[in-house]
Coordinates of C-alpha atoms in Angstrom, one line a residue:
S154 CA 0.1 -0.1 0.0
G155 CA 1.2 3.3 -0.7
V156 CA 2.0 4.1 3.5
T157 CA 3.7 0.9 4.1
N158 CA 5.7 2.0 0.5
D159 CA 5.7 5.7 2.7
A160 CA 6.5 4.6 5.6
L161 CA 9.8 2.3 4.5
W162 CA 11.2 5.3 2.5
Y163 CA 11.0 6.9 5.5
F164 CA 12.9 4.5 6.8
R165 CA 15.3 4.2 4.3
L166 CA 16.5 8.1 4.0
G167 CA 16.5 7.7 8.3
L168 CA 14.1 9.9 9.8
N169 CA 12.2 9.9 12.4
G170 CA 9.3 11.9 13.6
G171 CA 9.9 11.7 18.0
S172 CA 7.4 11.4 20.0
Q173 CA 5.6 14.4 21.0
G174 CA 2.7 15.9 22.4
G175 CA 0.7 16.4 19.1
F176 CA 0.7 20.2 18.0
H177 CA -2.2 23.2 18.9
T178 CA -3.1 21.7 22.2
M179 CA -5.1 23.8 23.5
Y180 CA -7.9 23.0 19.8
V181 CA -8.5 20.0 22.5
I182 CA -9.6 20.8 25.5
L183 CA -11.3 24.3 23.4
S184 CA -12.8 22.3 21.0
D185 CA -15.0 19.9 23.3
P186 CA -18.5 20.3 23.5
N187 CA -18.8 20.2 27.1
T188 CA -15.9 22.5 27.5
R189 CA -18.6 25.8 25.5
T190 CA -21.2 24.6 27.7
N191 CA -19.5 24.6 31.0
H192 CA -16.3 26.5 30.4
P193 CA -17.3 29.7 28.5
E194 CA -14.6 31.9 30.1
Y195 CA -12.1 29.5 28.9
Y196 CA -12.6 31.3 25.4
A197 CA -11.1 34.8 24.3
L198 CA -13.5 37.5 24.8
Y199 CA -14.1 40.2 20.7
N200 CA -16.4 42.2 20.7
G201 CA -18.1 41.1 23.8
K202 CA -18.6 37.7 22.6
R203 CA -16.8 34.6 23.3
D204 CA -15.5 32.7 20.3
L205 CA -16.1 29.5 21.3
Y206 CA -16.4 28.0 17.2
S207 CA -13.5 29.7 14.9
R208 CA -10.4 27.6 14.5
G209 CA -11.3 24.9 17.1
G210 CA -12.6 27.9 19.7
K211 CA -9.3 30.9 20.4
P212 CA -8.2 31.0 24.6
C213 CA -8.4 32.9 26.9
L214 CA -5.0 33.1 28.8
S215 CA -5.3 34.7 31.5
S216 CA -8.3 31.9 32.7
E217 CA -7.1 30.3 36.0
G218 CA -9.6 27.4 35.3
F219 CA -7.8 27.2 31.8
F220 CA -5.0 26.7 32.9
S221 CA -5.8 24.6 35.5
N222 CA -7.2 22.1 32.5
M223 CA -3.9 22.5 30.0
V224 CA -1.2 20.9 32.8
E225 CA -3.8 18.2 34.2
Y226 CA -3.7 17.3 30.6
A227 CA -0.4 18.2 29.8
R228 CA 1.3 15.9 32.7
A229 CA -1.9 13.1 32.1
H230 CA -0.4 13.1 28.5
F231 CA 3.2 12.0 30.5
D232 CA 1.1 9.3 32.4
V233 CA -0.7 7.8 29.5
Y234 CA 2.3 7.6 27.4
P235 CA 6.1 7.5 30.2
Q236 CA 8.0 6.5 26.9
A237 CA 6.8 10.6 26.2
D238 CA 9.5 13.2 26.3
E239 CA 7.8 16.5 24.7
F240 CA 4.5 17.8 25.3
T241 CA 3.5 20.8 23.4
V242 CA 1.1 23.2 24.7
M243 CA 0.5 25.9 21.6
P244 CA -2.8 28.1 20.6
G245 CA -5.0 27.2 17.1
D246 CA -4.1 28.3 13.8
G247 CA -5.1 32.1 13.7
Y248 CA -4.6 33.2 17.5
T249 CA -3.3 36.5 16.2
I250 CA -5.1 39.3 18.5
M251 CA -5.6 38.9 22.3
C252 CA -8.4 37.7 24.5
Q253 CA -10.0 41.5 25.5
C254 CA -11.5 40.2 28.8
D255 CA -10.6 43.2 31.6
L256 CA -8.4 40.3 32.5
C257 CA -6.0 40.5 29.4
K258 CA -5.8 44.0 29.6
G259 CA -2.7 45.2 29.1
K260 CA -0.5 41.8 28.7
D261 CA -0.4 42.5 24.7
T262 CA 2.8 44.1 23.6
P263 CA 1.7 46.2 19.9
E264 CA 5.1 47.9 19.9
R265 CA 7.0 45.1 18.8
G266 CA 5.8 44.9 15.5
W267 CA 3.5 42.3 14.0
E268 CA 5.8 39.6 15.0
G269 CA 5.8 40.3 19.1
T270 CA 2.7 41.4 19.6
I271 CA 1.7 38.5 21.7
S272 CA 4.6 37.1 22.7
D273 CA 5.1 38.0 26.2
Y274 CA 1.2 36.5 26.7
V275 CA 1.4 33.1 24.6
W276 CA 4.5 32.7 26.3
G277 CA 4.1 34.0 29.7
F278 CA 1.2 30.9 30.0
V279 CA 3.3 28.2 28.0
N280 CA 6.0 29.4 31.0
R281 CA 3.5 29.0 33.2
V282 CA 2.5 25.0 31.8
A283 CA 6.3 24.7 32.1
G284 CA 7.1 25.4 35.6
E285 CA 5.0 23.1 36.7
I286 CA 5.9 20.2 34.6
Q287 CA 8.9 20.6 36.1
K288 CA 7.7 19.4 39.7
S289 CA 5.5 16.3 38.7
H290 CA 7.9 15.2 35.4
P291 CA 10.9 16.4 36.4
G292 CA 13.2 16.1 32.6
R293 CA 9.8 16.2 30.6
K294 CA 9.9 19.4 27.9
I295 CA 6.6 21.4 27.2
H296 CA 7.5 22.6 23.9
C297 CA 5.3 25.4 21.4
A298 CA 6.7 26.6 18.4
A299 CA 7.4 30.9 17.8
Y300 CA 4.8 31.3 15.4
G301 CA 3.1 34.4 13.8
T302 CA 2.1 36.9 16.1
Y303 CA 4.2 34.7 19.0
L304 CA 7.2 34.8 17.1
L305 CA 9.5 36.9 19.0
P306 CA 10.9 35.7 22.1
P307 CA 9.4 37.1 25.2
E308 CA 10.7 40.6 26.6
K309 CA 9.9 39.9 30.1
I310 CA 9.9 36.4 30.8
Q311 CA 12.4 33.4 32.2
L312 CA 11.5 30.8 30.9
H313 CA 12.1 27.6 32.5
T314 CA 15.1 25.3 31.2
N315 CA 11.7 22.6 30.1
I316 CA 10.7 24.1 27.7
T317 CA 11.9 24.1 23.5
V318 CA 11.3 26.1 20.8
R319 CA 10.0 25.9 16.8
I320 CA 10.5 28.2 14.9
V321 CA 7.5 28.7 12.5
A322 CA 9.5 31.2 9.9
P323 CA 10.8 30.3 6.7
T324 CA 13.7 31.2 5.9
L325 CA 14.0 30.0 2.4
G326 CA 13.0 33.1 -0.1
A327 CA 11.4 30.6 -2.6
F328 CA 8.9 29.9 -0.4
S329 CA 7.9 33.3 1.5
G330 CA 8.3 35.4 -2.1
D331 CA 11.1 37.6 -0.4
P332 CA 14.4 36.7 -0.6
A333 CA 15.8 40.1 1.8
R334 CA 13.6 37.8 4.7
R335 CA 16.4 35.5 5.5
P336 CA 18.4 37.9 7.9
H337 CA 15.7 39.0 9.3
V338 CA 13.9 35.2 10.6
I339 CA 18.1 33.9 11.7
A340 CA 18.2 37.2 13.7
I341 CA 14.3 36.0 15.4
R342 CA 16.8 32.5 15.6
N343 CA 19.5 34.2 17.1
A344 CA 17.3 35.7 20.1
W345 CA 15.5 32.4 20.2
L346 CA 18.9 31.2 21.4
A347 CA 20.3 33.5 23.0
K348 CA 16.6 33.6 25.2
L349 CA 16.7 30.1 26.0
P350 CA 18.8 28.4 29.2
P351 CA 21.6 26.6 28.3
G352 CA 21.3 23.6 26.8
S353 CA 17.2 23.1 26.2
M354 CA 16.8 22.4 22.0
L355 CA 15.7 24.2 19.8
S356 CA 14.5 22.5 16.7
A357 CA 12.5 24.9 12.9
H358 CA 10.5 23.7 11.2
E359 CA 10.0 25.0 7.2
Q360 CA 6.8 24.7 5.6
N361 CA 7.2 22.8 2.0
I362 CA 3.8 22.6 1.9
Q363 CA 3.1 25.2 -0.8
N364 CA 1.7 23.1 -4.1
Q365 CA -1.0 21.3 -1.8
P366 CA -4.6 22.0 -3.1
G367 CA -6.4 25.0 -1.7
R368 CA -2.2 27.2 -1.8
K369 CA -1.2 29.6 -4.7
G370 CA 0.7 27.6 -5.6
E371 CA -1.2 23.5 -5.8
G372 CA 0.4 21.9 -8.6
L373 CA 3.0 24.1 -9.4
P374 CA 6.6 22.6 -9.6
I375 CA 8.2 24.6 -7.0
F376 CA 12.2 24.2 -6.0
F377 CA 14.5 25.7 -3.9
M378 CA 17.5 23.3 -3.1
R379 CA 20.0 25.1 -3.0
E380 CA 18.3 26.8 0.1
I381 CA 17.8 23.7 1.8
A382 CA 21.1 23.5 1.6
E383 CA 22.3 27.0 2.8
D384 CA 20.3 26.6 5.9
L385 CA 20.8 23.4 6.4
K386 CA 24.8 23.7 6.1
S387 CA 24.4 27.0 8.1
W388 CA 22.9 25.4 11.3
N389 CA 24.6 22.4 11.5
G390 CA 25.2 22.1 15.3
K391 CA 23.1 23.8 16.4
L392 CA 20.0 22.5 16.1
L393 CA 18.1 19.8 17.6
G394 CA 16.3 18.6 14.6
E395 CA 14.4 20.0 11.7
N396 CA 10.1 19.3 11.5
V397 CA 9.4 19.7 7.8
E398 CA 5.2 19.9 7.5
V399 CA 4.3 17.9 4.6
W400 CA 0.7 17.2 3.4
Q401 CA -1.1 13.9 2.6
T402 CA -3.8 12.3 0.0
G403 CA -5.3 9.1 0.7
G404 CA -2.7 7.9 4.0
G405 CA 0.3 8.7 1.3
I406 CA 2.7 11.9 0.7
G407 CA 0.6 14.2 -1.5
G408 CA 1.8 15.4 -5.0
P409 CA 4.5 11.9 -4.5
G410 CA 6.1 13.9 -7.8
L411 CA 6.5 17.2 -7.2
N412 CA 7.7 16.8 -3.7
H413 CA 9.9 14.0 -3.5
L414 CA 13.0 15.6 -5.2
H415 CA 12.6 17.8 -1.5
Y416 CA 11.6 15.3 0.6
Y417 CA 15.2 13.3 -0.4
L418 CA 17.6 16.0 -0.2
T419 CA 16.6 17.6 3.1
G420 CA 16.8 13.6 4.3
R421 CA 20.2 13.1 2.9
L422 CA 21.6 16.9 3.7
Y423 CA 20.9 15.5 7.3
W424 CA 23.0 12.6 7.6
D425 CA 25.5 15.3 6.4
S426 CA 25.2 19.0 5.6
K427 CA 28.4 19.7 4.3
Q428 CA 27.5 17.1 1.6
E429 CA 28.2 18.4 -1.9
L430 CA 25.3 19.6 -3.6
D431 CA 25.1 19.2 -7.1
R432 CA 26.7 15.8 -6.8
L433 CA 24.0 15.1 -4.8
L434 CA 21.3 16.1 -7.5
G435 CA 23.6 15.1 -10.1
D436 CA 23.4 11.4 -8.5
Y437 CA 19.9 11.5 -7.9
Y438 CA 19.1 12.1 -11.7
S439 CA 20.7 9.5 -12.8
R440 CA 19.5 7.1 -10.3
F441 CA 15.8 8.6 -10.2
F442 CA 15.5 8.9 -14.5
G443 CA 17.9 7.5 -16.4
S444 CA 18.2 8.5 -19.7
A445 CA 15.8 11.1 -19.5
R446 CA 18.4 12.3 -16.5
E447 CA 19.5 16.1 -18.3
E448 CA 16.1 16.5 -19.3
M449 CA 14.9 16.3 -15.1
K450 CA 18.2 18.3 -14.5
S451 CA 16.8 21.1 -16.6
F452 CA 13.1 21.1 -16.1
Y453 CA 14.4 21.0 -11.9
E454 CA 16.5 23.9 -12.5
R455 CA 14.6 26.1 -14.4
A456 CA 11.6 25.4 -12.4
E457 CA 14.0 26.2 -9.1
K458 CA 14.6 29.5 -11.5
T459 CA 11.6 30.8 -11.6
C460 CA 11.4 31.5 -8.0
M461 CA 7.4 30.9 -7.8
R462 CA 7.2 33.4 -11.0
F463 CA 6.6 31.0 -13.8
E464 CA 6.4 33.7 -16.7
A465 CA 5.0 32.2 -20.2
P466 CA 8.2 31.6 -21.3
D467 CA 9.2 29.6 -18.6
I468 CA 6.5 27.1 -18.6
E469 CA 6.1 26.9 -22.1
Y470 CA 10.3 25.4 -21.8
L471 CA 9.0 23.6 -19.4
L472 CA 5.8 21.4 -20.6
A473 CA 8.0 21.2 -23.2
T474 CA 10.6 20.3 -21.4
L475 CA 8.3 17.1 -19.6
K476 CA 7.2 15.9 -22.8
A477 CA 10.9 15.5 -23.7
A478 CA 11.9 13.8 -20.8
E479 CA 9.2 11.3 -20.9
D480 CA 9.4 10.2 -24.8
K481 CA 13.7 9.6 -24.1
A482 CA 12.6 8.0 -21.1
G483 CA 9.8 5.9 -22.0
T484 CA 6.9 5.0 -21.5
N485 CA 7.4 1.3 -20.6
T486 CA 9.9 2.2 -18.4
V487 CA 10.6 3.1 -14.3
Y488 CA 11.6 6.4 -15.0
G489 CA 9.3 7.7 -17.9
R490 CA 6.5 6.0 -14.6
R491 CA 8.8 8.8 -13.2
V492 CA 8.5 12.0 -15.1
A493 CA 4.4 10.6 -16.2
L494 CA 4.2 11.0 -12.5
I495 CA 5.1 14.7 -12.1
R496 CA 4.1 15.6 -15.7
G497 CA 0.4 14.7 -14.8
E498 CA 0.6 16.3 -11.5
C499 CA 1.6 19.1 -12.9
E500 CA 0.7 20.1 -16.6
P501 CA -3.0 20.9 -15.8
K502 CA -2.1 23.6 -13.1
L503 CA 0.8 25.0 -15.9
R504 CA -1.4 25.0 -18.8
E505 CA -3.7 26.9 -16.7
L506 CA -1.4 28.9 -16.3
L507 CA 0.0 29.5 -19.2
L508 CA -3.7 30.7 -21.1
Q509 CA -3.7 33.9 -17.9
R510 CA -0.6 34.6 -19.5
N511 CA -1.5 35.4 -22.0
S512 CA -4.7 36.1 -22.8
K513 CA -5.3 40.2 -22.5
E514 CA -8.1 39.5 -20.9
E515 CA -9.2 42.4 -18.1
Y516 CA -11.5 41.4 -15.4
A517 CA -12.0 45.2 -15.5
R518 CA -10.4 49.1 -15.3
L519 CA -11.2 51.8 -13.8
E520 CA -9.1 55.0 -16.1
I521 CA -9.3 58.3 -14.2
S522 CA -7.8 61.4 -14.9
P523 CA -6.5 64.1 -11.8
Q524 CA -8.8 66.8 -10.7
T525 CA -7.3 70.4 -10.3
V526 CA -9.4 71.3 -6.9
E527 CA -8.9 72.5 -3.6
N528 CA -7.6 70.1 -1.1
I529 CA -10.3 67.5 0.0
S530 CA -11.2 68.1 3.2
V531 CA -11.2 64.0 3.8
D532 CA -14.2 63.7 6.4
G533 CA -16.0 60.8 5.4
Q534 CA -19.2 62.9 3.9
L535 CA -18.4 62.3 0.5
N536 CA -20.3 65.4 -0.4
E537 CA -17.6 67.7 -2.3
A538 CA -17.6 68.4 -5.8
F539 CA -14.9 66.3 -6.3
W540 CA -16.8 63.2 -6.1
S541 CA -20.4 64.1 -7.9
G542 CA -18.6 63.6 -11.1
L543 CA -17.1 60.4 -10.2
S544 CA -18.8 57.1 -11.9
N545 CA -20.1 55.2 -9.2
N546 CA -19.4 51.3 -9.5
P547 CA -21.2 48.2 -6.8
L548 CA -19.4 45.9 -5.3
R549 CA -20.1 42.0 -5.6
D550 CA -20.8 39.2 -4.4
A551 CA -17.1 37.4 -3.6
V552 CA -17.8 34.0 -4.4
S553 CA -20.5 33.8 -6.7
G554 CA -20.2 37.4 -7.8
G555 CA -23.8 38.4 -7.7
A556 CA -25.6 40.9 -6.3
P557 CA -24.7 41.3 -1.8
K558 CA -27.2 41.3 0.4
F559 CA -26.7 44.5 1.8
S560 CA -25.5 46.9 -1.3
T561 CA -21.9 48.8 -1.1
S562 CA -20.7 51.8 -4.2
F563 CA -16.8 53.3 -4.2
R564 CA -16.3 56.4 -6.8
I565 CA -12.5 56.5 -7.2
G566 CA -10.1 59.9 -8.8
S567 CA -6.9 61.6 -8.4
D568 CA -6.3 65.2 -7.5
G569 CA -2.7 65.0 -9.6
A570 CA -0.9 63.7 -6.1
N571 CA -3.3 61.0 -4.8
L572 CA -5.5 58.5 -5.1
C573 CA -8.8 59.1 -3.5
I574 CA -11.2 56.8 -2.8
G575 CA -14.9 57.3 -1.7
V576 CA -17.0 53.8 0.2
R577 CA -20.6 53.5 0.5
C578 CA -21.4 51.0 2.7
L579 CA -25.6 50.7 2.8
E580 CA -26.5 49.3 7.0
P581 CA -30.1 48.8 7.8
D582 CA -28.8 47.6 12.1
M583 CA -25.9 50.6 12.3
Q584 CA -26.7 49.0 15.8
S585 CA -24.9 45.7 15.6
L586 CA -22.0 47.8 14.0
I587 CA -18.7 45.7 14.5
E588 CA -16.2 48.3 15.9
A589 CA -14.1 46.6 18.6
G590 CA -10.9 48.6 16.5
Q591 CA -9.5 52.1 18.2
K592 CA -6.4 53.4 16.8
R593 CA -3.8 52.8 14.1
D594 CA -2.9 49.2 12.7
D595 CA -4.8 47.6 15.7
M596 CA -5.3 44.0 14.8
N597 CA -9.1 43.8 15.8
V598 CA -9.8 45.6 12.9
W599 CA -9.7 42.5 10.9
M600 CA -11.9 41.0 12.6
D601 CA -15.4 43.9 12.4
D602 CA -17.4 46.0 9.0
A603 CA -14.4 47.0 7.1
V604 CA -13.5 48.3 4.0
E605 CA -10.7 47.0 2.2
V606 CA -8.2 48.2 -0.6
I607 CA -5.7 46.1 -2.3
L608 CA -2.5 47.7 -4.3
K609 CA -0.6 45.9 -6.9
T610 CA 1.6 47.8 -8.5
P611 CA 4.3 46.7 -10.9
R612 CA 7.3 46.6 -8.0
R613 CA 5.2 45.3 -5.1
S614 CA 3.3 42.2 -4.2
F615 CA 0.7 44.2 -2.8
Y616 CA -0.9 45.8 -0.2
Q617 CA -3.6 46.6 1.9
F618 CA -5.4 49.0 4.0
A619 CA -8.5 48.5 6.0
I620 CA -10.1 50.9 7.8
N621 CA -13.7 50.5 10.6
P622 CA -16.3 52.2 11.0
K623 CA -14.8 53.9 13.6
G624 CA -12.1 55.0 11.4
A625 CA -9.1 53.1 12.5
L626 CA -6.6 52.0 9.7
V627 CA -4.7 49.0 9.0
D628 CA -2.1 49.6 6.7
L629 CA 0.4 46.7 5.7
D630 CA 3.1 46.4 2.6
R631 CA 2.3 43.1 2.5
S632 CA 5.1 42.2 0.5
Q633 CA 6.7 41.9 3.6
G634 CA 4.2 39.0 4.6
M635 CA 1.8 40.5 8.3
Q636 CA 5.1 41.9 9.0
G637 CA 4.3 44.9 7.2
I638 CA 2.2 46.6 9.4
V639 CA 4.7 48.2 10.5
W640 CA 4.9 50.3 7.3
D641 CA 3.2 52.7 7.1
A642 CA 1.5 55.3 4.4
N643 CA 0.5 59.1 4.6
V644 CA -3.1 57.6 4.8
A645 CA -5.7 60.7 4.9
A646 CA -8.7 58.3 6.4
A647 CA -12.1 59.0 8.2
T648 CA -15.9 57.3 8.7
A649 CA -19.4 58.8 8.5
R650 CA -22.6 57.5 10.1
G651 CA -25.8 58.1 8.3
T652 CA -28.8 56.7 8.9
N653 CA -28.5 53.4 7.3
E654 CA -25.2 53.8 5.8
W655 CA -22.3 54.4 7.0
T656 CA -19.4 55.9 4.5
V657 CA -15.2 56.1 3.6
E658 CA -13.5 58.5 2.6
L659 CA -10.1 57.6 2.1
T660 CA -7.2 59.9 0.3
I661 CA -3.4 57.2 -0.6
P662 CA -0.3 59.7 -1.5
F663 CA 0.9 57.6 -4.7
K664 CA 4.7 58.7 -3.8
D665 CA 4.2 56.3 -0.6
I666 CA 3.3 53.3 -2.9
L667 CA 6.3 51.3 -4.8
G668 CA 5.0 51.6 -8.1
D669 CA 5.0 54.8 -9.6
K670 CA 2.5 56.3 -11.2
P671 CA -0.5 53.8 -13.2
T672 CA 0.6 55.1 -16.9
A673 CA -1.1 52.9 -19.4
E674 CA 2.1 51.8 -20.2
Q675 CA 2.4 50.4 -16.4
P676 CA -0.8 50.4 -14.2
W677 CA -1.7 49.1 -11.6
H678 CA -4.6 46.7 -10.0
I679 CA -6.9 47.4 -7.7
N680 CA -10.0 45.8 -5.1
I681 CA -12.7 47.8 -3.1
C682 CA -13.7 45.0 -0.5
R683 CA -15.9 45.2 2.2
N684 CA -15.9 43.0 5.3
R685 CA -19.9 42.6 7.1
P686 CA -19.7 39.7 10.3
R687 CA -21.7 39.1 11.6
D688 CA -22.3 35.9 13.9
K689 CA -23.1 33.1 10.7
N690 CA -24.4 35.1 7.9
T691 CA -20.5 36.7 7.3
E692 CA -20.6 38.8 4.0
L693 CA -18.6 40.0 1.9
S694 CA -18.6 41.4 -1.4
I695 CA -15.8 43.2 -3.6
F696 CA -15.3 44.8 -7.4
V697 CA -13.7 41.9 -8.6
P698 CA -15.1 38.6 -7.3
S699 CA -11.9 35.8 -6.4
G700 CA -14.3 33.3 -7.0
K701 CA -13.1 32.3 -2.9
P702 CA -14.5 33.7 0.4
T703 CA -11.1 36.7 0.1
F704 CA -9.9 39.7 -0.8
Q705 CA -6.5 38.5 -1.5
N706 CA -6.8 36.3 -4.9
T707 CA -4.0 39.2 -7.1
E708 CA -4.8 37.3 -9.8
K709 CA -8.5 38.5 -10.6
M710 CA -8.2 42.6 -9.9
A711 CA -8.8 46.3 -11.5
V712 CA -6.2 47.5 -14.1
L713 CA -6.0 51.2 -12.3
V714 CA -5.2 53.6 -14.8
V715 CA -4.6 57.7 -14.6
K716 CA -4.7 59.6 -17.6
E717 CA -2.4 61.9 -18.1
P718 CA -3.6 66.0 -18.9
A719 CA -3.3 66.4 -22.4
G720 CA -0.1 67.5 -23.8
E721 CA 2.2 65.8 -20.9
E722 CA 4.0 63.5 -21.4

């Protein structure tokens, strides 16, 4: 069976999963229906309500009852599995915003930026559990990942000696999309090494799941062999081990054709990270692809060079090279079957992507001419003459493209120096607006009623602006991931309320956006969006529908062009 073959291959590579008590273990307690019924105080309070369900439930880490339950769970694990040397204490995925109850107030550190917003809050809880386990089960370890908004080491806590840490922050530029991020992540790892007591374990975690279903790289040949080798060599002798996340389907390795080389290479380098990479790769190409080794070598090297960009010439080359490799290896050989497996996994997506690259279709086009006007009074009212001369653009349901239940429209223009956007959100129930965000870059805005603007330029992956009914603004340079929260544009933004609507007025300076002013030759791309969250009836509306419940499908956006006045170049 596939499971047996995978297990034998893992043994052959010398891989060992070790003994860990799960990963997002807080989920086990919080997802229990009895906990939801009997202990709502275990759950984070957001906008006056306990979050009992999202991602299994979000914890309140100031709840003494939840803390005691977590300690009991860890002790039970070590009692039931006496061979276990480690247990993980970790929130579920998506835990980025601290509980808003009175007990939690002031425990966050937003001044540290996105990656340290709740570091002391989360690690303080983990440290308390570790202290109790140190008393009852000396020698056993408590583990947690440094992840998301608690990636940075805590500043105010002396960690117990029985804590181990797993860094969840890719140093591989091909994965993060930003090669310049590597030194930043290395600095975070070094900070953890300095923070951990002598002799503590530090494990690194790299995610090898780029092309799994539902991800942006699904079905694409994404390779970064040289970065894997460089990374493992740089950490030789400093890490207990590395946890590589893989995806599975039908009980076996997911995408075995596309993922095989990375897993093989990583396993070989674990045993000796000083091995010469080109020799390892050459041996792999020869033994795995036989007579098609040169073609497959060219395939992997070209795919690695694209660094996930995959322009039309790259795609055409990859498709042709795979066909040539399969023809040379023959369909009746094991080598040919291996090439066919890889080709079958990636050719459909490559052809779809090639069609998109060669298509001239535009989902929508916004052409605006700068208006000579006095400065707009950014007060959210949208009552200046500037707005009356601009066309009104409706938003549609983000998934279906149909008319949303709660209509939203926007006008867009320019005063020469700024991109000016006015949005009108019809709202029959103004008393139910969710608006927990209070200040600039307040993470609560993401859970609020909000208007979002997504901008992509030829020189930047995209920028994201969000504003809630109170006027709290979040702006990010998404080329830096969520760490882009530290970037601030000189945006002027305001909101206003009516009887059955709320409105947004926003001006974004062109000079603050990397990519020059949008022209016909070098246009920007834009989407305008509205998030209307309610308990079980959240509505997402958007100018160019993404086909998915997300605002961040940057493959489907409107073209934005600012036309120069006649006579100017």
